[in-house]
PDB file of C-alpha atoms in Angstrom:
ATOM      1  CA  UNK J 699     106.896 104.596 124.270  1.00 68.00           C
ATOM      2  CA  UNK J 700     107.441 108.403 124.021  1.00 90.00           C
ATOM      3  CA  UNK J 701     111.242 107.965 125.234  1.00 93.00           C
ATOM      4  CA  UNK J 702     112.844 109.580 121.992  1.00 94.00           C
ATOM      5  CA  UNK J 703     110.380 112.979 122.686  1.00 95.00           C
ATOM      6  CA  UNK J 704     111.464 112.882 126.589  1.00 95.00           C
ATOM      7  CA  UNK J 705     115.206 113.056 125.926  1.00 95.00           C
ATOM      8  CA  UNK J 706     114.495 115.507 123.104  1.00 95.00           C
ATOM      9  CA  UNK J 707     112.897 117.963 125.522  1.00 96.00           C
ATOM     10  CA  UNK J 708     115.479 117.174 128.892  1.00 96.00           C
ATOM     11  CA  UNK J 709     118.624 118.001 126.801  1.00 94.00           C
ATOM     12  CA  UNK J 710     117.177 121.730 127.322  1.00 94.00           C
ATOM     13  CA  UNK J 711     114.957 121.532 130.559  1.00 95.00           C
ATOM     14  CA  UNK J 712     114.718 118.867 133.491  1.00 95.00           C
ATOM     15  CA  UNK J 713     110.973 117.237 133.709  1.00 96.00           C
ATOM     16  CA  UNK J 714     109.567 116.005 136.935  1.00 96.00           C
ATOM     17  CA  UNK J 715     107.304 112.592 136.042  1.00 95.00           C
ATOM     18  CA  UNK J 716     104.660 114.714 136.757  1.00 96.00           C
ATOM     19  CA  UNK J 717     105.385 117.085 134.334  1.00 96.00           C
ATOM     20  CA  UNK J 718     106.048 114.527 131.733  1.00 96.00           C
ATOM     21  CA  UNK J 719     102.270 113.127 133.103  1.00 95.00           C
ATOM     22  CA  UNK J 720     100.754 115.980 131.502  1.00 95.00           C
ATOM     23  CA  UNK J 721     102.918 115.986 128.473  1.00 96.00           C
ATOM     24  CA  UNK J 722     102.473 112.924 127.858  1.00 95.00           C
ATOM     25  CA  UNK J 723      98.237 113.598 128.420  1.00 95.00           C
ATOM     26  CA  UNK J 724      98.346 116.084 126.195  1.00 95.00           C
ATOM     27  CA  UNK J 725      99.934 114.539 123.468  1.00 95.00           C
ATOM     28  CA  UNK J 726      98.119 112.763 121.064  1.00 95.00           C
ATOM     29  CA  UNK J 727     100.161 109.340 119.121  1.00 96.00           C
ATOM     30  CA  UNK J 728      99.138 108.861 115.128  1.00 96.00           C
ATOM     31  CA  UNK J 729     100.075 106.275 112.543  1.00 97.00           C
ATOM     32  CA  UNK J 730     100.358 107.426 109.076  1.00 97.00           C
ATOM     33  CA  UNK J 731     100.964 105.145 105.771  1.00 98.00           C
ATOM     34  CA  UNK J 732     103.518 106.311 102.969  1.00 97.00           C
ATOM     35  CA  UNK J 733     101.483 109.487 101.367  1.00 96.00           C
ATOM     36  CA  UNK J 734      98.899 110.192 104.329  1.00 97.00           C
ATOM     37  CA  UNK J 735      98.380 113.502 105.105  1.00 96.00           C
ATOM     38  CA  UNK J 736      99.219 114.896 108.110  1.00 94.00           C
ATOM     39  CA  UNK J 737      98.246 118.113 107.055  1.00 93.00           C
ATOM     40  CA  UNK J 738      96.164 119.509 104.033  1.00 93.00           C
ATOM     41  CA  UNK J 739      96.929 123.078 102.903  1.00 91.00           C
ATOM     42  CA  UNK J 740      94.209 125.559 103.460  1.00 91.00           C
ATOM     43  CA  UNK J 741      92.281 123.144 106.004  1.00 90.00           C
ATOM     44  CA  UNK J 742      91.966 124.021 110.030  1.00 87.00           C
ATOM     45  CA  UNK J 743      93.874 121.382 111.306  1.00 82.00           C
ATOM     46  CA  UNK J 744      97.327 122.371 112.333  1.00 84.00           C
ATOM     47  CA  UNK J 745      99.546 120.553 115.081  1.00 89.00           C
ATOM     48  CA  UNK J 746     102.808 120.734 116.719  1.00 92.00           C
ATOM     49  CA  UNK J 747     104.872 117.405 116.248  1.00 95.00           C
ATOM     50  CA  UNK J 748     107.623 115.663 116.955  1.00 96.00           C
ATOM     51  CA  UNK J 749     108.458 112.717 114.706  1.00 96.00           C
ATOM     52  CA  UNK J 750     109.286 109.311 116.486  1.00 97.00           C
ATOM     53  CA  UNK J 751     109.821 107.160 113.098  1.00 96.00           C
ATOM     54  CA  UNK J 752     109.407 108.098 109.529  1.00 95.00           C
ATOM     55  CA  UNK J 753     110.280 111.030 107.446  1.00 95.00           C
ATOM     56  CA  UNK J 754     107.372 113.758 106.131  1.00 96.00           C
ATOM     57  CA  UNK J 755     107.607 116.419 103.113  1.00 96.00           C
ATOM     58  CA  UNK J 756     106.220 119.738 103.941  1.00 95.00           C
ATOM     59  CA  UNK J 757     105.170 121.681 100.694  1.00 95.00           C
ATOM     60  CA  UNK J 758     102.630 123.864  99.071  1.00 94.00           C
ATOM     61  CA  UNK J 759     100.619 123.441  95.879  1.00 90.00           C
ATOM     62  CA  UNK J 760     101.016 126.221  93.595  1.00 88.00           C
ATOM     63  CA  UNK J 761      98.225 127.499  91.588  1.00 88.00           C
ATOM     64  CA  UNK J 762      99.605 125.927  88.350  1.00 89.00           C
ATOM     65  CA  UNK J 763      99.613 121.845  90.224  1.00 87.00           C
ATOM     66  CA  UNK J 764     103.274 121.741  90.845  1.00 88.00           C
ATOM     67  CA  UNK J 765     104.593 120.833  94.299  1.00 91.00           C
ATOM     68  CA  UNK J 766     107.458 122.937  95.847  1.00 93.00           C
ATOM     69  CA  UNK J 767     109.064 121.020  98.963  1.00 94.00           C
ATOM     70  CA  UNK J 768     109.868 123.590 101.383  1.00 92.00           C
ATOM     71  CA  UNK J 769     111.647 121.419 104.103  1.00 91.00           C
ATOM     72  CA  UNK J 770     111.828 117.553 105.078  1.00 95.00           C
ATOM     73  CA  UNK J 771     111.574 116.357 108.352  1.00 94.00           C
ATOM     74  CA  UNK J 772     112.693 113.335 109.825  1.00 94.00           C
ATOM     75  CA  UNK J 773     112.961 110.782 112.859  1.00 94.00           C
ATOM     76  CA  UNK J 774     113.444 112.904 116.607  1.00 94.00           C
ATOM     77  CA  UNK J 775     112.930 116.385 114.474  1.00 94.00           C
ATOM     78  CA  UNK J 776     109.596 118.627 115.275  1.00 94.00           C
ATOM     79  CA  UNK J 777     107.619 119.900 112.599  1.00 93.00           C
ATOM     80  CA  UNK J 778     105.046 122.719 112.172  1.00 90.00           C
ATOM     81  CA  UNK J 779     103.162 125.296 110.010  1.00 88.00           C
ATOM     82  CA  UNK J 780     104.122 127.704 112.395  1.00 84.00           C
ATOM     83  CA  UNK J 781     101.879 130.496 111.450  1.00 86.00           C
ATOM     84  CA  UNK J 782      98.955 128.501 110.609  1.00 89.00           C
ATOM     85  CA  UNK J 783      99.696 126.657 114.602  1.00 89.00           C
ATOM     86  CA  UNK J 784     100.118 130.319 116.338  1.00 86.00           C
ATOM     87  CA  UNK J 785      97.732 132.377 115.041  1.00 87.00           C
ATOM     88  CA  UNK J 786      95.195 129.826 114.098  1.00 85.00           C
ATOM     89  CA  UNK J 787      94.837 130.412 110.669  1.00 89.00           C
ATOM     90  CA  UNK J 788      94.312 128.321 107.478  1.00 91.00           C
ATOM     91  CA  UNK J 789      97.257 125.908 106.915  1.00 91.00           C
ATOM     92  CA  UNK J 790      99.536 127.359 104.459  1.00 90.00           C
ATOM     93  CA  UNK J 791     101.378 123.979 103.676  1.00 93.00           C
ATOM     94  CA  UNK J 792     100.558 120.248 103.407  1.00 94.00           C
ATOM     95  CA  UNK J 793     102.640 117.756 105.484  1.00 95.00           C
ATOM     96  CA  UNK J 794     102.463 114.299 104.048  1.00 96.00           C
ATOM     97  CA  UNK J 795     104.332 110.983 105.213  1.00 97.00           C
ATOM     98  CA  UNK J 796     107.184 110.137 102.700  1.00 96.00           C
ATOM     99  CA  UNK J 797     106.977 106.112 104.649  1.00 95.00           C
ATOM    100  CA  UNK J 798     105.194 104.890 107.601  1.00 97.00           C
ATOM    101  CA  UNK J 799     105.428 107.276 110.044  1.00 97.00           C
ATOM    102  CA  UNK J 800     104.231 107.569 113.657  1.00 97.00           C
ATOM    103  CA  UNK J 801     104.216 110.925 115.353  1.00 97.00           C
ATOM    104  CA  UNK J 802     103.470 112.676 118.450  1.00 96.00           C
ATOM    105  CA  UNK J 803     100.968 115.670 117.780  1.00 96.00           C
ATOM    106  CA  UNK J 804      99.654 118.582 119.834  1.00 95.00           C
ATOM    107  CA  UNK J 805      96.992 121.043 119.616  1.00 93.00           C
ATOM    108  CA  UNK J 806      97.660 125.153 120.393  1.00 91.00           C
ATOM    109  CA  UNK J 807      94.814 124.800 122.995  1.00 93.00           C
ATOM    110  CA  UNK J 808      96.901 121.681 124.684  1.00 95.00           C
ATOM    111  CA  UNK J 809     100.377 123.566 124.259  1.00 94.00           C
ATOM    112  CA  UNK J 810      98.300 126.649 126.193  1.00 94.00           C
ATOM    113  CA  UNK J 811      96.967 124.240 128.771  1.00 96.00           C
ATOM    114  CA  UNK J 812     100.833 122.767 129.611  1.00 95.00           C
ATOM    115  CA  UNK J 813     102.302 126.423 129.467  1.00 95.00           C
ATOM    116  CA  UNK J 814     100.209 126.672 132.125  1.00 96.00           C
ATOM    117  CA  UNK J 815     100.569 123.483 134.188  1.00 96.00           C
ATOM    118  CA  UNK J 816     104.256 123.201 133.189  1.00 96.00           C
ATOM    119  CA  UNK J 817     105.524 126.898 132.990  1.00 95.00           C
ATOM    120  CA  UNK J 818     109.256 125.700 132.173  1.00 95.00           C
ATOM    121  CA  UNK J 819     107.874 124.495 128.814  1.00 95.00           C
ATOM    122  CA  UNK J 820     107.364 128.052 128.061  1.00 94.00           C
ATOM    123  CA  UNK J 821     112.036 127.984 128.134  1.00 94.00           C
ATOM    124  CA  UNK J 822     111.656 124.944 125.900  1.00 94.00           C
ATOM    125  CA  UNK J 823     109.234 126.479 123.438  1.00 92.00           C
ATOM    126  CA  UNK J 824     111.301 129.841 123.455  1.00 93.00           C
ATOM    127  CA  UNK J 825     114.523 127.525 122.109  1.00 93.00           C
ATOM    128  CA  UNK J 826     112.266 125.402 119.912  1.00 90.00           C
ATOM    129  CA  UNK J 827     111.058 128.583 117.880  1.00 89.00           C
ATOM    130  CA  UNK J 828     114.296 129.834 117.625  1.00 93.00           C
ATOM    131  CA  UNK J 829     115.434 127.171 116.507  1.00 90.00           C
ATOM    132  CA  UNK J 830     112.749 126.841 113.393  1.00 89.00           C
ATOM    133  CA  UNK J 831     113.355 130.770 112.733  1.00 90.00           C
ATOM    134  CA  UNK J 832     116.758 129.705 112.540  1.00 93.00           C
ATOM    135  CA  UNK J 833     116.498 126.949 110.276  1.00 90.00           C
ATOM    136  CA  UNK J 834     113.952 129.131 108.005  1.00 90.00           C
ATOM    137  CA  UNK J 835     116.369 131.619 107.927  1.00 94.00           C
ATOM    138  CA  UNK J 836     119.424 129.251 106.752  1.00 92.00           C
ATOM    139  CA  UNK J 837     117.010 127.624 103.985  1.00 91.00           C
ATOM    140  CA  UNK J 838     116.394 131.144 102.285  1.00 92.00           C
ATOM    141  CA  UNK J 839     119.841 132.026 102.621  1.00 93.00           C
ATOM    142  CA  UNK J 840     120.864 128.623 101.059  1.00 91.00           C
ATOM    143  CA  UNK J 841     118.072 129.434  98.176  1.00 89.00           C
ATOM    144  CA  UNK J 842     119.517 132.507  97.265  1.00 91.00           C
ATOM    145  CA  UNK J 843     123.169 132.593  97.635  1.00 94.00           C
ATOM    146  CA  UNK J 844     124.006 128.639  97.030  1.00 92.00           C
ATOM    147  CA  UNK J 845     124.744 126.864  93.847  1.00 90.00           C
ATOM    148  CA  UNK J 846     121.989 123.918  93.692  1.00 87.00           C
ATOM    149  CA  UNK J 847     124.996 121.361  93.409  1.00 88.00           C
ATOM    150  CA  UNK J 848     126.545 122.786  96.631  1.00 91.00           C
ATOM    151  CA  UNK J 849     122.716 122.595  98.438  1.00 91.00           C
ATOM    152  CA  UNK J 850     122.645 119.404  97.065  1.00 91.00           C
ATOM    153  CA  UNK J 851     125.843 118.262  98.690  1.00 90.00           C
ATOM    154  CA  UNK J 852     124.947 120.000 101.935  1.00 91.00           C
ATOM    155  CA  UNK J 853     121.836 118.238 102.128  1.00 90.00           C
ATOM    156  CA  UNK J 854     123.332 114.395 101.741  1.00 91.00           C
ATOM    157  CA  UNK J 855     126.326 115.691 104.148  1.00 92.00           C
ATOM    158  CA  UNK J 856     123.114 116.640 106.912  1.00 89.00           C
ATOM    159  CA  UNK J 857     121.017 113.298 105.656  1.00 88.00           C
ATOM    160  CA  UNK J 858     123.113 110.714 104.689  1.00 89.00           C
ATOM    161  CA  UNK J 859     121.001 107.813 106.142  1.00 88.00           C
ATOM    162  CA  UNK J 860     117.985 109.840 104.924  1.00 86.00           C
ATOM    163  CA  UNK J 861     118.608 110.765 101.124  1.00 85.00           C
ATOM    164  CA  UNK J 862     117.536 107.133  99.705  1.00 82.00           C
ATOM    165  CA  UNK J 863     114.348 107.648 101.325  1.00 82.00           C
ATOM    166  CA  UNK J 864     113.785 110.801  99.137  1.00 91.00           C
ATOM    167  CA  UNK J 865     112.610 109.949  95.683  1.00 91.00           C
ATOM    168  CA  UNK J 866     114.299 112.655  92.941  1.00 90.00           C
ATOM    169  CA  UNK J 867     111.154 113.859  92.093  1.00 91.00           C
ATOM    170  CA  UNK J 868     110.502 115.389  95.462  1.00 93.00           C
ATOM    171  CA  UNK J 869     114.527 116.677  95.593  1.00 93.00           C
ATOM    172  CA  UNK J 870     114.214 118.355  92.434  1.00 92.00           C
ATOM    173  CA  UNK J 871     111.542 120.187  94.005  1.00 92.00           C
ATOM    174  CA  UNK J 872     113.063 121.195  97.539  1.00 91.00           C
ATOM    175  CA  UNK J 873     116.769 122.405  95.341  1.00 90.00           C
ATOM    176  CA  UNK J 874     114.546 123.970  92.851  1.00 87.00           C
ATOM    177  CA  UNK J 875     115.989 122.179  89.864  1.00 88.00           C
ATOM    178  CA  UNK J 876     114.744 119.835  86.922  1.00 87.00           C
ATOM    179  CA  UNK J 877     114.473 116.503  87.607  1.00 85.00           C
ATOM    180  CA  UNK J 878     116.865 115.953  84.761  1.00 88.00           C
ATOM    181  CA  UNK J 879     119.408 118.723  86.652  1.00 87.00           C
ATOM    182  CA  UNK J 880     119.045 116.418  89.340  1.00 88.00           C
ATOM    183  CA  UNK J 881     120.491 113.222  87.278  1.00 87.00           C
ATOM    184  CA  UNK J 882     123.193 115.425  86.169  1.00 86.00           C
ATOM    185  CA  UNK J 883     124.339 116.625  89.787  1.00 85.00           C
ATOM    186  CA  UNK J 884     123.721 112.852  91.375  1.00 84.00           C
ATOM    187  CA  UNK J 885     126.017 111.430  88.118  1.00 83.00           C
ATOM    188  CA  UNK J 886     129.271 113.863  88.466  1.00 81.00           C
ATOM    189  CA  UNK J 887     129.615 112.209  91.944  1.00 73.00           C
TER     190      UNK J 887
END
């Protein structure tokens, strides 16, 4: 069942099955509906995850009701509010299912336990936070140096079998333009 999360972690370190065992013990499989909540800003319940179907939104409220999309994350991705998961602090974003989703979760106390019964894990984590500092790094750099039509076409290059299941409303949000802005960039193509 978890075959899409194994691969994911072997293309950077080799598992023994009893290594994937406790992985897999650790682990914990949920079902969410098209706008379920993974995760509520400002609540105490932050995971790891690692998406085996579906797509989420990951976005904050701002103190006037509007939603700003900070990233999307889709089928064999991982997703977390990294300083919320590492330091144990009140979630900072909400993570929300944009269709059915199902998703492999993890808490920090499991991810301390398998450091510990798996030391390798402690390689994969070391590329998997790079990877997200990376990524963070990339998305502020596209936010302040890009045109929103060229982060627009960026994004459908990355997503093409992914940008019908993004409604305009919530791209608007993650380019940071109007909704109308939007219509404009979508219709000059």
């Amino acid at each position: 069942m978890y075959k899409a999360l194994r691969l994911n972690i072997e293309r950077k370190i080799n598992l023994t099955n009893e290594e994937w065992k406790n992985i897999v013990e650790k682990a914990e499989f949920i079902k969410l509906k098209k706008n379920e909540f993974l995760q509520i800003q400002d609540s105490n319940n932050s995971y790891e995850g690692f998406i085996l179907k579906g797509s989420f939104k990951t976005y904050i409220l701002n103190d006037n009701g509007t939603e700003s999309v900070i990233f999307f994350s889709f089928e064999n991705e991982w997703m977390c509010d990294l300083e919320s998961f590492y330091h144990q602090k009140l979630t900072t974003y909400n993570i929300k299912a944009l269709e059915d989703s199902e998703i492999l979760v993890i808490s920090k106390t499991n991810k301390t336990l398998l450091f510990e019964q798996v030391p390798k894990l402690i390689q994969f984590h070391i590329i998997m936070v790079e990877k997200a500092n990376v990524a963070i790094q990339q998305r502020l750099l596209d936010v302040l140096n890009k045109k929103s039509k060229q982060r627009y076409l960026e994004f459908v290059e990355r997503y093409p079998n992914k940008i019908d299941k993004i409604n305009n409303r919530n791209l608007s949000s993650y380019l940071g333009v109007s909704h109308e802005f939007l219509s404009k960039i979508k219709k000059s193509f």
